[in-house]
PDB file of C-alpha atoms in Angstrom:
ATOM      1  CA  MET A   1      83.086 123.729 130.000  1.00  0.00           C
ATOM      2  CA  SER A   2      84.167 122.730 133.506  1.00  0.00           C
ATOM      3  CA  THR A   3      83.150 124.972 136.380  1.00  0.00           C
ATOM      4  CA  LEU A   4      86.129 123.790 138.425  1.00  0.00           C
ATOM      5  CA  SER A   5      88.785 126.374 139.164  1.00  0.00           C
ATOM      6  CA  LEU A   6      91.621 126.387 136.642  1.00  0.00           C
ATOM      7  CA  ILE A   7      95.111 125.598 137.958  1.00  0.00           C
ATOM      8  CA  SER A   8      98.031 127.000 135.959  1.00  0.00           C
ATOM      9  CA  VAL A   9     101.169 124.878 136.248  1.00  0.00           C
ATOM     10  CA  ILE A  10     104.372 126.762 135.413  1.00  0.00           C
ATOM     11  CA  VAL A  11     107.349 124.587 134.457  1.00  0.00           C
ATOM     12  CA  PRO A  12     110.613 126.502 133.832  1.00  0.00           C
ATOM     13  CA  CYS A  13     113.195 124.465 131.917  1.00  0.00           C
ATOM     14  CA  TYR A  14     116.887 124.917 131.364  1.00  0.00           C
ATOM     15  CA  ASN A  15     119.111 122.150 130.048  1.00  0.00           C
ATOM     16  CA  GLN A  16     117.408 119.305 131.945  1.00  0.00           C
ATOM     17  CA  ALA A  17     115.462 117.632 129.168  1.00  0.00           C
ATOM     18  CA  GLN A  18     116.258 114.213 130.622  1.00  0.00           C
ATOM     19  CA  TYR A  19     113.879 114.904 133.529  1.00  0.00           C
ATOM     20  CA  LEU A  20     111.092 116.707 131.684  1.00  0.00           C
ATOM     21  CA  ASP A  21     109.048 113.659 130.641  1.00  0.00           C
ATOM     22  CA  GLU A  22     108.757 112.441 134.232  1.00  0.00           C
ATOM     23  CA  CYS A  23     107.808 115.911 135.454  1.00  0.00           C
ATOM     24  CA  LEU A  24     105.092 116.457 132.840  1.00  0.00           C
ATOM     25  CA  GLN A  25     103.741 112.931 133.235  1.00  0.00           C
ATOM     26  CA  SER A  26     103.026 113.755 136.880  1.00  0.00           C
ATOM     27  CA  VAL A  27     100.904 116.685 135.658  1.00  0.00           C
ATOM     28  CA  LEU A  28      99.075 114.635 133.031  1.00  0.00           C
ATOM     29  CA  ASP A  29      98.268 111.969 135.640  1.00  0.00           C
ATOM     30  CA  GLN A  30      96.399 114.383 137.909  1.00  0.00           C
ATOM     31  CA  THR A  31      92.976 113.163 138.975  1.00  0.00           C
ATOM     32  CA  TYR A  32      91.821 116.811 138.920  1.00  0.00           C
ATOM     33  CA  GLN A  33      91.405 117.629 135.244  1.00  0.00           C
ATOM     34  CA  ASN A  34      91.017 121.397 134.966  1.00  0.00           C
ATOM     35  CA  TRP A  35      94.592 122.575 134.561  1.00  0.00           C
ATOM     36  CA  GLU A  36      96.889 124.138 132.029  1.00  0.00           C
ATOM     37  CA  CYS A  37     100.649 123.578 131.982  1.00  0.00           C
ATOM     38  CA  ILE A  38     102.949 126.288 130.636  1.00  0.00           C
ATOM     39  CA  ILE A  39     106.363 124.865 129.725  1.00  0.00           C
ATOM     40  CA  VAL A  40     108.897 127.710 129.590  1.00  0.00           C
ATOM     41  CA  ASN A  41     112.111 126.867 127.746  1.00  0.00           C
ATOM     42  CA  ASP A  42     114.661 129.349 129.089  1.00  0.00           C
ATOM     43  CA  GLY A  43     117.020 129.133 126.126  1.00  0.00           C
ATOM     44  CA  SER A  44     118.082 125.517 126.742  1.00  0.00           C
ATOM     45  CA  PRO A  45     120.915 124.253 124.489  1.00  0.00           C
ATOM     46  CA  ASP A  46     119.788 120.623 124.862  1.00  0.00           C
ATOM     47  CA  HIS A  47     116.699 118.921 123.358  1.00  0.00           C
ATOM     48  CA  THR A  48     114.206 120.522 125.782  1.00  0.00           C
ATOM     49  CA  GLU A  49     112.272 122.008 122.861  1.00  0.00           C
ATOM     50  CA  ASP A  50     111.717 118.603 121.233  1.00  0.00           C
ATOM     51  CA  VAL A  51     110.431 117.099 124.473  1.00  0.00           C
ATOM     52  CA  ALA A  52     108.186 120.082 125.260  1.00  0.00           C
ATOM     53  CA  LYS A  53     106.643 120.209 121.779  1.00  0.00           C
ATOM     54  CA  LYS A  54     105.897 116.489 121.964  1.00  0.00           C
ATOM     55  CA  TRP A  55     103.801 117.100 125.084  1.00  0.00           C
ATOM     56  CA  ALA A  56     102.076 120.140 123.585  1.00  0.00           C
ATOM     57  CA  GLU A  57     101.002 117.943 120.656  1.00  0.00           C
ATOM     58  CA  LYS A  58      99.867 115.141 122.974  1.00  0.00           C
ATOM     59  CA  ASP A  59      97.496 117.292 125.058  1.00  0.00           C
ATOM     60  CA  LEU A  60      96.338 120.844 124.308  1.00  0.00           C
ATOM     61  CA  ARG A  61      96.481 121.710 128.006  1.00  0.00           C
ATOM     62  CA  PHE A  62     100.275 121.792 127.629  1.00  0.00           C
ATOM     63  CA  LYS A  63     101.495 125.099 126.216  1.00  0.00           C
ATOM     64  CA  TYR A  64     105.042 125.743 125.065  1.00  0.00           C
ATOM     65  CA  LEU A  65     106.987 129.007 125.290  1.00  0.00           C
ATOM     66  CA  TYR A  66     110.571 129.611 124.182  1.00  0.00           C
ATOM     67  CA  LYS A  67     112.504 132.610 125.500  1.00  0.00           C
ATOM     68  CA  GLU A  68     116.105 133.754 125.584  1.00  0.00           C
ATOM     69  CA  ASN A  69     118.002 132.599 128.640  1.00  0.00           C
ATOM     70  CA  GLY A  70     117.311 134.839 131.621  1.00  0.00           C
ATOM     71  CA  GLY A  71     117.387 132.517 134.616  1.00  0.00           C
ATOM     72  CA  LEU A  72     114.840 130.687 136.728  1.00  0.00           C
ATOM     73  CA  SER A  73     113.086 133.822 138.002  1.00  0.00           C
ATOM     74  CA  SER A  74     112.730 135.186 134.489  1.00  0.00           C
ATOM     75  CA  ALA A  75     111.256 131.900 133.250  1.00  0.00           C
ATOM     76  CA  ARG A  76     108.746 131.724 136.083  1.00  0.00           C
ATOM     77  CA  ASN A  77     107.706 135.331 135.461  1.00  0.00           C
ATOM     78  CA  ALA A  78     107.167 134.566 131.775  1.00  0.00           C
ATOM     79  CA  GLY A  79     104.948 131.657 132.738  1.00  0.00           C
ATOM     80  CA  LEU A  80     102.997 133.784 135.208  1.00  0.00           C
ATOM     81  CA  ALA A  81     102.351 136.380 132.505  1.00  0.00           C
ATOM     82  CA  LEU A  82     100.785 133.725 130.254  1.00  0.00           C
ATOM     83  CA  SER A  83      98.796 131.950 132.954  1.00  0.00           C
ATOM     84  CA  SER A  84      95.015 132.043 132.965  1.00  0.00           C
ATOM     85  CA  GLY A  85      94.274 130.087 136.118  1.00  0.00           C
ATOM     86  CA  GLU A  86      92.870 131.234 139.418  1.00  0.00           C
ATOM     87  CA  TRP A  87      95.521 129.048 141.079  1.00  0.00           C
ATOM     88  CA  ILE A  88      99.248 128.751 140.440  1.00  0.00           C
ATOM     89  CA  GLN A  89     101.390 125.626 140.797  1.00  0.00           C
ATOM     90  CA  PHE A  90     105.129 126.158 140.257  1.00  0.00           C
ATOM     91  CA  LEU A  91     106.949 122.969 139.262  1.00  0.00           C
ATOM     92  CA  ASP A  92     110.632 122.835 138.313  1.00  0.00           C
ATOM     93  CA  CYS A  93     111.318 120.489 135.420  1.00  0.00           C
ATOM     94  CA  ASP A  94     113.420 118.044 137.475  1.00  0.00           C
ATOM     95  CA  ASP A  95     110.744 117.585 140.167  1.00  0.00           C
ATOM     96  CA  LYS A  96     107.287 115.980 140.172  1.00  0.00           C
ATOM     97  CA  ILE A  97     103.997 115.915 142.084  1.00  0.00           C
ATOM     98  CA  ALA A  98     101.606 113.241 143.370  1.00  0.00           C
ATOM     99  CA  THR A  99      98.649 112.358 141.172  1.00  0.00           C
ATOM    100  CA  ASP A 100      96.092 113.577 143.732  1.00  0.00           C
ATOM    101  CA  LYS A 101      97.801 116.884 144.598  1.00  0.00           C
ATOM    102  CA  PHE A 102      95.370 119.097 142.681  1.00  0.00           C
ATOM    103  CA  GLU A 103      92.277 117.195 143.732  1.00  0.00           C
ATOM    104  CA  TYR A 104      93.269 117.360 147.385  1.00  0.00           C
ATOM    105  CA  ALA A 105      94.031 121.084 147.164  1.00  0.00           C
ATOM    106  CA  SER A 106      90.700 121.782 145.451  1.00  0.00           C
ATOM    107  CA  ASN A 107      88.896 120.844 148.669  1.00  0.00           C
ATOM    108  CA  TYR A 108      90.228 124.111 150.122  1.00  0.00           C
ATOM    109  CA  PHE A 109      89.759 126.448 147.153  1.00  0.00           C
ATOM    110  CA  ASP A 110      86.681 128.086 148.708  1.00  0.00           C
ATOM    111  CA  SER A 111      88.229 128.679 152.124  1.00  0.00           C
ATOM    112  CA  LYS A 112      92.003 129.103 151.628  1.00  0.00           C
ATOM    113  CA  ASP A 113      94.462 131.119 149.549  1.00  0.00           C
ATOM    114  CA  LEU A 114      97.471 128.878 150.040  1.00  0.00           C
ATOM    115  CA  ILE A 115      97.583 125.087 150.269  1.00  0.00           C
ATOM    116  CA  ILE A 116     100.925 123.537 151.251  1.00  0.00           C
ATOM    117  CA  SER A 117     101.741 119.829 151.245  1.00  0.00           C
ATOM    118  CA  ASN A 118     104.719 118.008 152.674  1.00  0.00           C
ATOM    119  CA  TYR A 119     107.353 116.570 150.344  1.00  0.00           C
ATOM    120  CA  GLN A 120     109.768 113.715 149.873  1.00  0.00           C
ATOM    121  CA  LEU A 121     113.274 113.575 148.438  1.00  0.00           C
ATOM    122  CA  PHE A 122     114.132 111.198 145.592  1.00  0.00           C
ATOM    123  CA  ASP A 123     117.036 110.426 143.291  1.00  0.00           C
ATOM    124  CA  GLU A 124     117.539 108.393 140.124  1.00  0.00           C
ATOM    125  CA  GLU A 125     116.978 105.114 141.935  1.00  0.00           C
ATOM    126  CA  LYS A 126     114.532 105.508 144.793  1.00  0.00           C
ATOM    127  CA  LEU A 127     112.592 107.622 147.231  1.00  0.00           C
ATOM    128  CA  LEU A 128     114.820 108.903 150.008  1.00  0.00           C
ATOM    129  CA  GLU A 129     114.037 109.725 153.627  1.00  0.00           C
ATOM    130  CA  ASP A 130     110.994 111.799 154.438  1.00  0.00           C
ATOM    131  CA  TYR A 131     111.805 115.464 154.771  1.00  0.00           C
ATOM    132  CA  CYS A 132     109.206 117.028 157.004  1.00  0.00           C
ATOM    133  CA  TYR A 133     109.117 120.773 157.525  1.00  0.00           C
ATOM    134  CA  PHE A 134     105.869 120.540 159.472  1.00  0.00           C
ATOM    135  CA  ILE A 135     105.816 123.381 161.995  1.00  0.00           C
ATOM    136  CA  ASP A 136     103.788 124.407 164.999  1.00  0.00           C
ATOM    137  CA  GLU A 137     104.467 128.116 164.638  1.00  0.00           C
ATOM    138  CA  GLU A 138     102.302 130.515 162.689  1.00  0.00           C
ATOM    139  CA  LEU A 139     103.194 130.964 159.014  1.00  0.00           C
ATOM    140  CA  SER A 140     103.853 134.678 159.435  1.00  0.00           C
ATOM    141  CA  PHE A 141     106.130 137.227 157.785  1.00  0.00           C
ATOM    142  CA  ARG A 142     108.285 137.499 160.897  1.00  0.00           C
ATOM    143  CA  ASN A 143     108.627 133.767 161.434  1.00  0.00           C
ATOM    144  CA  MET A 144     109.551 133.189 157.807  1.00  0.00           C
ATOM    145  CA  LEU A 145     111.958 136.147 157.733  1.00  0.00           C
ATOM    146  CA  PHE A 146     113.974 134.873 160.695  1.00  0.00           C
ATOM    147  CA  ASN A 147     113.680 131.123 160.148  1.00  0.00           C
ATOM    148  CA  TRP A 148     113.981 130.520 156.426  1.00  0.00           C
ATOM    149  CA  ASP A 149     116.292 127.565 155.680  1.00  0.00           C
ATOM    150  CA  GLU A 150     115.848 126.421 159.281  1.00  0.00           C
ATOM    151  CA  LYS A 151     112.257 125.825 160.402  1.00  0.00           C
ATOM    152  CA  TYR A 152     110.903 126.994 157.045  1.00  0.00           C
ATOM    153  CA  THR A 153     112.362 124.983 154.188  1.00  0.00           C
ATOM    154  CA  ILE A 154     109.501 124.680 151.740  1.00  0.00           C
ATOM    155  CA  PRO A 155     110.175 123.768 148.091  1.00  0.00           C
ATOM    156  CA  ILE A 156     107.912 125.971 146.063  1.00  0.00           C
ATOM    157  CA  HIS A 157     106.152 123.060 144.330  1.00  0.00           C
ATOM    158  CA  CYS A 158     104.704 122.025 147.706  1.00  0.00           C
ATOM    159  CA  ALA A 159     102.340 124.984 147.444  1.00  0.00           C
ATOM    160  CA  ILE A 160      99.387 126.014 145.333  1.00  0.00           C
ATOM    161  CA  PHE A 161      98.913 129.801 145.410  1.00  0.00           C
ATOM    162  CA  ARG A 162      95.796 131.869 144.785  1.00  0.00           C
ATOM    163  CA  LYS A 163      96.930 134.010 141.858  1.00  0.00           C
ATOM    164  CA  SER A 164      95.093 137.157 142.968  1.00  0.00           C
ATOM    165  CA  LEU A 165      97.341 137.333 146.046  1.00  0.00           C
ATOM    166  CA  ILE A 166     100.567 137.174 144.026  1.00  0.00           C
ATOM    167  CA  SER A 167     101.394 140.861 144.170  1.00  0.00           C
ATOM    168  CA  ASP A 168     105.066 140.664 143.169  1.00  0.00           C
ATOM    169  CA  SER A 169     106.917 138.600 140.581  1.00  0.00           C
ATOM    170  CA  PHE A 170     110.226 136.810 141.113  1.00  0.00           C
ATOM    171  CA  ASP A 171     113.283 139.053 141.395  1.00  0.00           C
ATOM    172  CA  GLU A 172     115.255 138.363 138.222  1.00  0.00           C
ATOM    173  CA  ASN A 173     118.501 139.620 139.760  1.00  0.00           C
ATOM    174  CA  LEU A 174     118.519 136.616 142.086  1.00  0.00           C
ATOM    175  CA  LYS A 175     119.802 133.317 140.721  1.00  0.00           C
ATOM    176  CA  ALA A 176     119.066 131.532 144.019  1.00  0.00           C
ATOM    177  CA  LYS A 177     117.007 132.385 147.129  1.00  0.00           C
ATOM    178  CA  GLU A 178     114.365 133.853 144.810  1.00  0.00           C
ATOM    179  CA  ASP A 179     111.786 131.576 146.425  1.00  0.00           C
ATOM    180  CA  PHE A 180     112.523 133.141 149.829  1.00  0.00           C
ATOM    181  CA  ILE A 181     111.683 136.605 148.536  1.00  0.00           C
ATOM    182  CA  PHE A 182     108.571 135.366 146.722  1.00  0.00           C
ATOM    183  CA  TRP A 183     107.295 133.678 149.888  1.00  0.00           C
ATOM    184  CA  LEU A 184     107.835 136.855 151.923  1.00  0.00           C
ATOM    185  CA  HIS A 185     105.827 138.924 149.432  1.00  0.00           C
ATOM    186  CA  PHE A 186     103.001 136.400 149.403  1.00  0.00           C
ATOM    187  CA  ILE A 187     102.865 135.976 153.184  1.00  0.00           C
ATOM    188  CA  GLN A 188     102.740 139.764 153.638  1.00  0.00           C
ATOM    189  CA  ASN A 189      99.319 139.610 151.979  1.00  0.00           C
ATOM    190  CA  ASN A 190      98.032 137.569 154.953  1.00  0.00           C
ATOM    191  CA  PRO A 191      96.732 134.558 153.009  1.00  0.00           C
ATOM    192  CA  ARG A 192      94.392 132.045 154.564  1.00  0.00           C
ATOM    193  CA  TYR A 193      96.485 128.901 154.521  1.00  0.00           C
ATOM    194  CA  ILE A 194      96.619 125.249 155.415  1.00  0.00           C
ATOM    195  CA  ILE A 195      99.695 123.031 155.818  1.00  0.00           C
ATOM    196  CA  THR A 196      99.103 119.316 155.438  1.00  0.00           C
ATOM    197  CA  ASP A 197     101.393 116.387 156.162  1.00  0.00           C
ATOM    198  CA  ASN A 198     100.477 114.653 152.888  1.00  0.00           C
ATOM    199  CA  ARG A 199     103.599 113.968 150.807  1.00  0.00           C
ATOM    200  CA  GLN A 200     102.385 115.340 147.485  1.00  0.00           C
ATOM    201  CA  ALA A 201     105.569 116.950 146.155  1.00  0.00           C
ATOM    202  CA  PHE A 202     108.776 115.172 145.210  1.00  0.00           C
ATOM    203  CA  TYR A 203     112.132 116.960 145.198  1.00  0.00           C
ATOM    204  CA  ARG A 204     114.896 115.467 143.053  1.00  0.00           C
ATOM    205  CA  MET A 205     118.425 115.205 144.417  1.00  0.00           C
ATOM    206  CA  HIS A 206     121.209 115.210 141.820  1.00  0.00           C
ATOM    207  CA  GLU A 207     124.801 116.360 141.522  1.00  0.00           C
ATOM    208  CA  LYS A 208     124.080 119.305 139.219  1.00  0.00           C
ATOM    209  CA  SER A 209     121.738 120.964 141.706  1.00  0.00           C
ATOM    210  CA  MET A 210     122.839 124.534 142.357  1.00  0.00           C
ATOM    211  CA  THR A 211     122.083 124.086 146.051  1.00  0.00           C
ATOM    212  CA  LYS A 212     125.247 121.983 146.281  1.00  0.00           C
ATOM    213  CA  ASP A 213     127.396 125.019 145.388  1.00  0.00           C
ATOM    214  CA  HIS A 214     127.862 126.538 148.859  1.00  0.00           C
ATOM    215  CA  ASN A 215     129.601 129.757 147.769  1.00  0.00           C
ATOM    216  CA  TYR A 216     127.025 130.374 145.042  1.00  0.00           C
ATOM    217  CA  MET A 217     124.190 130.027 147.538  1.00  0.00           C
ATOM    218  CA  LEU A 218     125.929 132.361 150.015  1.00  0.00           C
ATOM    219  CA  GLU A 219     126.408 135.010 147.332  1.00  0.00           C
ATOM    220  CA  ASN A 220     122.721 134.961 146.481  1.00  0.00           C
ATOM    221  CA  GLU A 221     121.744 134.926 150.145  1.00  0.00           C
ATOM    222  CA  THR A 222     123.584 138.254 150.485  1.00  0.00           C
ATOM    223  CA  LYS A 223     121.690 139.622 147.473  1.00  0.00           C
ATOM    224  CA  ALA A 224     118.423 138.435 149.000  1.00  0.00           C
ATOM    225  CA  HIS A 225     119.208 140.234 152.258  1.00  0.00           C
ATOM    226  CA  GLN A 226     119.968 143.415 150.342  1.00  0.00           C
ATOM    227  CA  TYR A 227     116.620 143.077 148.555  1.00  0.00           C
ATOM    228  CA  ILE A 228     114.735 142.594 151.823  1.00  0.00           C
ATOM    229  CA  ILE A 229     116.298 145.689 153.381  1.00  0.00           C
ATOM    230  CA  SER A 230     115.556 147.771 150.266  1.00  0.00           C
ATOM    231  CA  HIS A 231     112.041 146.593 149.403  1.00  0.00           C
ATOM    232  CA  PHE A 232     110.198 145.519 152.539  1.00  0.00           C
ATOM    233  CA  ARG A 233     108.710 147.734 155.203  1.00  0.00           C
ATOM    234  CA  SER A 234     108.354 145.950 158.510  1.00  0.00           C
ATOM    235  CA  GLU A 235     108.726 146.618 162.215  1.00  0.00           C
ATOM    236  CA  HIS A 236     111.046 143.594 162.309  1.00  0.00           C
ATOM    237  CA  LEU A 237     113.699 144.900 159.900  1.00  0.00           C
ATOM    238  CA  ASN A 238     116.000 146.459 162.496  1.00  0.00           C
ATOM    239  CA  GLU A 239     116.107 143.200 164.417  1.00  0.00           C
ATOM    240  CA  PHE A 240     116.688 141.317 161.164  1.00  0.00           C
ATOM    241  CA  ILE A 241     119.577 143.599 160.161  1.00  0.00           C
ATOM    242  CA  CYS A 242     121.288 143.037 163.507  1.00  0.00           C
ATOM    243  CA  LEU A 243     120.885 139.291 163.102  1.00  0.00           C
ATOM    244  CA  ILE A 244     122.351 139.076 159.608  1.00  0.00           C
ATOM    245  CA  LEU A 245     125.199 141.441 160.517  1.00  0.00           C
ATOM    246  CA  GLU A 246     126.252 139.035 163.220  1.00  0.00           C
ATOM    247  CA  LYS A 247     125.918 136.058 160.895  1.00  0.00           C
ATOM    248  CA  LYS A 248     127.854 137.747 158.114  1.00  0.00           C
ATOM    249  CA  LYS A 249     130.675 138.781 160.411  1.00  0.00           C
ATOM    250  CA  ASN A 250     130.976 135.213 161.636  1.00  0.00           C
ATOM    251  CA  THR A 251     130.917 133.939 158.065  1.00  0.00           C
ATOM    252  CA  ILE A 252     133.730 136.282 157.051  1.00  0.00           C
ATOM    253  CA  LEU A 253     135.849 135.160 159.988  1.00  0.00           C
ATOM    254  CA  LYS A 254     135.316 131.508 159.102  1.00  0.00           C
ATOM    255  CA  LEU A 255     136.155 132.144 155.464  1.00  0.00           C
ATOM    256  CA  GLN A 256     139.279 134.044 156.459  1.00  0.00           C
ATOM    257  CA  ASP A 257     140.405 131.225 158.751  1.00  0.00           C
ATOM    258  CA  SER A 258     139.883 128.619 156.048  1.00  0.00           C
ATOM    259  CA  ASN A 259     141.799 130.641 153.458  1.00  0.00           C
ATOM    260  CA  MET A 260     144.753 131.913 155.488  1.00  0.00           C
ATOM    261  CA  HIS A 261     147.129 129.959 153.289  1.00  0.00           C
ATOM    262  CA  LEU A 262     146.146 132.024 150.251  1.00  0.00           C
ATOM    263  CA  SER A 263     148.067 135.174 149.432  1.00  0.00           C
ATOM    264  CA  ILE A 264     146.075 138.352 148.947  1.00  0.00           C
ATOM    265  CA  GLN A 265     148.381 139.191 146.042  1.00  0.00           C
ATOM    266  CA  ASN A 266     147.487 135.996 144.240  1.00  0.00           C
ATOM    267  CA  LEU A 267     145.434 136.882 141.170  1.00  0.00           C
ATOM    268  CA  LYS A 268     143.632 133.550 141.222  1.00  0.00           C
ATOM    269  CA  PHE A 269     142.445 134.326 144.745  1.00  0.00           C
ATOM    270  CA  LYS A 270     141.271 137.789 143.771  1.00  0.00           C
ATOM    271  CA  ASN A 271     139.245 136.294 140.944  1.00  0.00           C
ATOM    272  CA  SER A 272     137.742 133.582 143.123  1.00  0.00           C
ATOM    273  CA  ARG A 273     134.136 133.438 144.315  1.00  0.00           C
ATOM    274  CA  TYR A 274     135.350 133.682 147.885  1.00  0.00           C
ATOM    275  CA  TYR A 275     137.035 137.034 147.299  1.00  0.00           C
ATOM    276  CA  THR A 276     133.963 138.389 145.486  1.00  0.00           C
ATOM    277  CA  PHE A 277     131.647 137.121 148.202  1.00  0.00           C
ATOM    278  CA  LYS A 278     133.800 138.566 150.996  1.00  0.00           C
ATOM    279  CA  THR A 279     133.905 141.962 149.278  1.00  0.00           C
ATOM    280  CA  ARG A 280     130.109 142.025 148.873  1.00  0.00           C
ATOM    281  CA  LEU A 281     129.592 141.120 152.513  1.00  0.00           C
ATOM    282  CA  ILE A 282     131.911 143.893 153.715  1.00  0.00           C
ATOM    283  CA  THR A 283     130.076 146.371 151.459  1.00  0.00           C
ATOM    284  CA  LEU A 284     126.694 145.239 152.797  1.00  0.00           C
ATOM    285  CA  ILE A 285     127.836 145.566 156.394  1.00  0.00           C
ATOM    286  CA  SER A 286     129.247 149.057 155.854  1.00  0.00           C
ATOM    287  CA  ARG A 287     125.981 150.205 154.267  1.00  0.00           C
ATOM    288  CA  MET A 288     123.877 148.965 157.146  1.00  0.00           C
ATOM    289  CA  LYS A 289     125.946 150.480 159.985  1.00  0.00           C
TER     290      LYS A 289
END
C-alpha cells in the first residue's frame, strides 16, 4: 500500500453530465496516483448517474453517491462526510485540473496546510485569457473579508486543503457565495499556505453558469453577509458592517433608479427578484443599525 498521502477529490454533480467525462478524465490522468474521487449526484434528472457509474466501474478509486437534490453545498458536504483522505480537492463537474496538480502540491504536504494554484478560463472551443489573482497581500481573514470578489477571486478547485483544518462544512442555506464563507472559516484556522502562479486549475465559462445571473448572486451575497455577522467573531466586524451598509444603500438606490418605470402596485414587480432582493436588503440594514 502506498505511503503517499491520500487526496480525496469531491465532485458534486447536478444536471451537467455532458461535462463530467472531461472533468473525471483530468482526475484519472493525474501523475500522482494516491487519490480517491467521490462523485456526488445531487439528484440530477439527466444521465449523470450513467456517466458516473461508468467511471466507478473503470477504476475503483472513483466512488459514486446518489442523494436527493439539496444544492451544491449539500453535495460537497456529503462528499466530505465520505472522504478518507488527509487532503481535500473540490472539483465542480464542469471544471478540470492539470495532470500534475496533485504531484506539484504533494511537494508541500509536509510544510503547508493549503496549496493554491493559479487558474485559466476555458470554453467549449479554447482556452481563454489568463485570469491571475496573484496577490502581494497576506492571505488573512481580514484581507479576504474585505476584498473577496476583488483582489481575492479564487475558484475553489485551485486549492488543496488539509482536511484536519476544515472545521466547518458548507452552509447549505447558501446557493451561491458558499465558497466565500468556507474560505473565511478555513483561513481563521491560520493555515500555513503557499500560492503559486502555476495554472493548474481550469474554470469553464458557459451560458448556464449561475454567476451570470446578477440578481441571484446579489441575493446570496446578502445571505452571506448575514451569515458572517451571525457566525464569526472578529475585531473587524464593525468595520465590515459599515462597509456593506454603504454598499447596500448604494445598490438599492441604483436598483430604484433603474426600475422607476415600474409601478409598485404591479403584481409582477412585487413577485420579481428585484423586489425580493430590495426587501431583504432593507431588512438587513434595519437589523444592523
